[in-house]
Amino acid sequence: MKMIIEINLYMCKGERVMSVVIVGGNDCMVCQYKTICKKYSYKAKVFTQVPSDFKSKIGSPDLVVLFTSTVSHSMVRCALKEAQRKNVEVVRSHTSSSNALKCILEARNNGNEYVVNE
């Protein structure tokens, strides 16, 4: 099933919190995705279905994560188009596991590139 997790930028105790949009994933992992994002100082908003106006819901995140195995091609195209228009970094991962998300966020927080090892 398709899922979008939109994480909004906000201020927490004077510190800037990063924002990310995760496109794809599993419904049963929603709580785990939220917990992982919170651990890495991201705040999550979850959409279990594609919103009617998906491109306007993406916002201006710092990062777009595409879980490519669990998302439609049309959603990927829309997310990539908006990311390119807003000059947002995009990371693709074939797996939508919690470990994949942890690796992506950890690499991003450390200023490294996420490397897919499949």
mmCIF file of C-alpha atoms in Angstrom:
data_model
loop_
_atom_site.group_PDB
_atom_site.id
_atom_site.type_symbol
_atom_site.label_atom_id
_atom_site.label_comp_id
_atom_site.label_asym_id
_atom_site.label_seq_id
_atom_site.Cartn_x
_atom_site.Cartn_y
_atom_site.Cartn_z
ATOM 1 C CA MET A 1 0.000 0.000 0.000
ATOM 2 C CA LYS A 2 1.202 3.505 -0.759
ATOM 3 C CA MET A 3 2.140 5.793 2.063
ATOM 4 C CA ILE A 4 3.489 9.281 2.382
ATOM 5 C CA ILE A 5 5.122 10.589 5.478
ATOM 6 C CA GLU A 6 5.510 14.340 5.452
ATOM 7 C CA ILE A 7 7.727 15.802 8.088
ATOM 8 C CA ASN A 8 7.316 19.515 8.638
ATOM 9 C CA LEU A 9 9.999 21.996 9.572
ATOM 10 C CA TYR A 10 9.533 23.564 12.981
ATOM 11 C CA MET A 11 11.533 25.136 15.781
ATOM 12 C CA CYS A 12 12.195 23.150 18.939
ATOM 13 C CA LYS A 13 13.892 24.941 21.835
ATOM 14 C CA GLY A 14 15.618 27.305 19.414
ATOM 15 C CA GLU A 15 17.108 24.509 17.309
ATOM 16 C CA ARG A 16 16.232 24.038 13.650
ATOM 17 C CA VAL A 17 14.645 20.664 13.042
ATOM 18 C CA MET A 18 15.230 19.100 9.638
ATOM 19 C CA SER A 19 12.289 18.153 7.459
ATOM 20 C CA VAL A 20 11.857 15.191 5.163
ATOM 21 C CA VAL A 21 9.138 13.726 2.978
ATOM 22 C CA ILE A 22 9.094 9.945 2.762
ATOM 23 C CA VAL A 23 7.238 8.571 -0.254
ATOM 24 C CA GLY A 24 6.379 4.875 -0.111
ATOM 25 C CA GLY A 25 6.640 2.426 2.737
ATOM 26 C CA ASN A 26 4.352 0.024 4.574
ATOM 27 C CA ASP A 27 1.215 0.880 6.544
ATOM 28 C CA CYS A 28 2.291 -1.372 9.393
ATOM 29 C CA MET A 29 5.533 0.626 9.757
ATOM 30 C CA VAL A 30 3.955 4.056 10.322
ATOM 31 C CA CYS A 31 4.639 4.141 14.060
ATOM 32 C CA GLN A 32 8.189 2.889 13.565
ATOM 33 C CA TYR A 33 8.886 5.516 10.890
ATOM 34 C CA LYS A 34 7.593 8.219 13.256
ATOM 35 C CA THR A 35 9.702 6.931 16.147
ATOM 36 C CA ILE A 36 12.839 6.766 14.013
ATOM 37 C CA CYS A 37 12.279 10.259 12.649
ATOM 38 C CA LYS A 38 11.724 11.631 16.145
ATOM 39 C CA LYS A 39 14.970 10.011 17.310
ATOM 40 C CA TYR A 40 16.828 11.889 14.561
ATOM 41 C CA SER A 41 15.004 15.176 15.327
ATOM 42 C CA TYR A 42 12.445 14.981 12.542
ATOM 43 C CA LYS A 43 8.715 15.496 13.089
ATOM 44 C CA ALA A 44 6.413 13.244 11.071
ATOM 45 C CA LYS A 45 2.982 13.679 9.553
ATOM 46 C CA VAL A 46 1.650 10.491 7.964
ATOM 47 C CA PHE A 47 -0.652 10.087 4.959
ATOM 48 C CA THR A 48 -1.716 6.478 4.362
ATOM 49 C CA GLN A 49 -3.205 7.360 0.974
ATOM 50 C CA VAL A 50 -2.170 9.754 -1.736
ATOM 51 C CA PRO A 51 -3.703 13.184 -1.048
ATOM 52 C CA SER A 52 -5.809 14.658 -3.822
ATOM 53 C CA ASP A 53 -3.250 17.407 -4.458
ATOM 54 C CA PHE A 54 -0.051 15.489 -3.696
ATOM 55 C CA LYS A 55 2.406 18.018 -5.109
ATOM 56 C CA SER A 56 1.107 20.833 -2.911
ATOM 57 C CA LYS A 57 1.231 18.573 0.164
ATOM 58 C CA ILE A 58 4.963 17.893 -0.270
ATOM 59 C CA GLY A 59 5.910 21.363 0.911
ATOM 60 C CA SER A 60 9.578 22.417 1.024
ATOM 61 C CA PRO A 61 11.433 19.678 2.883
ATOM 62 C CA ASP A 62 15.194 19.354 3.335
ATOM 63 C CA LEU A 63 15.106 15.787 2.023
ATOM 64 C CA VAL A 64 12.846 13.491 0.013
ATOM 65 C CA VAL A 65 13.171 9.750 0.645
ATOM 66 C CA LEU A 66 11.685 7.421 -1.960
ATOM 67 C CA PHE A 67 11.017 3.831 -0.909
ATOM 68 C CA THR A 68 10.869 2.645 -4.508
ATOM 69 C CA SER A 69 9.587 -0.903 -3.966
ATOM 70 C CA THR A 70 6.321 0.249 -2.373
ATOM 71 C CA VAL A 71 5.339 3.274 -4.419
ATOM 72 C CA SER A 72 3.686 3.882 -7.782
ATOM 73 C CA HIS A 73 5.598 5.332 -10.684
ATOM 74 C CA SER A 74 3.254 8.314 -10.839
ATOM 75 C CA MET A 75 3.954 9.185 -7.185
ATOM 76 C CA VAL A 76 7.695 8.925 -7.806
ATOM 77 C CA ARG A 77 7.465 11.195 -10.849
ATOM 78 C CA CYS A 78 5.425 13.776 -8.943
ATOM 79 C CA ALA A 79 7.773 13.723 -5.928
ATOM 80 C CA LEU A 80 10.869 13.991 -8.135
ATOM 81 C CA LYS A 81 9.380 16.859 -10.128
ATOM 82 C CA GLU A 82 8.564 18.820 -6.956
ATOM 83 C CA ALA A 83 11.958 18.036 -5.409
ATOM 84 C CA GLN A 84 13.730 19.260 -8.524
ATOM 85 C CA ARG A 85 11.564 22.383 -8.680
ATOM 86 C CA LYS A 86 12.371 23.201 -5.040
ATOM 87 C CA ASN A 87 16.024 22.067 -5.245
ATOM 88 C CA VAL A 88 15.559 19.341 -2.607
ATOM 89 C CA GLU A 89 17.910 16.382 -2.127
ATOM 90 C CA VAL A 90 16.378 13.019 -3.063
ATOM 91 C CA VAL A 91 17.432 9.623 -1.685
ATOM 92 C CA ARG A 92 16.104 6.399 -3.187
ATOM 93 C CA SER A 93 15.964 3.120 -1.318
ATOM 94 C CA HIS A 94 14.572 -0.104 -2.745
ATOM 95 C CA THR A 95 13.770 -1.375 0.731
ATOM 96 C CA SER A 96 11.358 0.380 3.063
ATOM 97 C CA SER A 97 12.720 -1.161 6.252
ATOM 98 C CA SER A 98 13.270 0.710 9.484
ATOM 99 C CA ASN A 99 16.997 0.039 9.151
ATOM 100 C CA ALA A 100 17.066 1.674 5.717
ATOM 101 C CA LEU A 101 15.403 4.803 7.121
ATOM 102 C CA LYS A 102 17.833 4.863 10.066
ATOM 103 C CA CYS A 103 20.809 4.625 7.705
ATOM 104 C CA ILE A 104 19.460 7.404 5.489
ATOM 105 C CA LEU A 105 18.792 9.797 8.376
ATOM 106 C CA GLU A 106 22.069 8.982 10.115
ATOM 107 C CA ALA A 107 24.048 9.576 6.929
ATOM 108 C CA ARG A 108 22.173 12.844 6.371
ATOM 109 C CA ASN A 109 22.817 14.017 9.952
ATOM 110 C CA ASN A 110 26.525 13.192 9.611
ATOM 111 C CA GLY A 111 26.772 15.031 6.295
ATOM 112 C CA ASN A 112 27.485 11.840 4.347
ATOM 113 C CA GLU A 113 25.868 10.382 1.260
ATOM 114 C CA TYR A 114 23.570 7.427 1.705
ATOM 115 C CA VAL A 115 24.980 4.431 -0.143
ATOM 116 C CA VAL A 116 22.645 1.603 -1.056
ATOM 117 C CA ASN A 117 24.106 -1.824 -0.292
ATOM 118 C CA GLU A 118 21.874 -4.392 -1.963
#
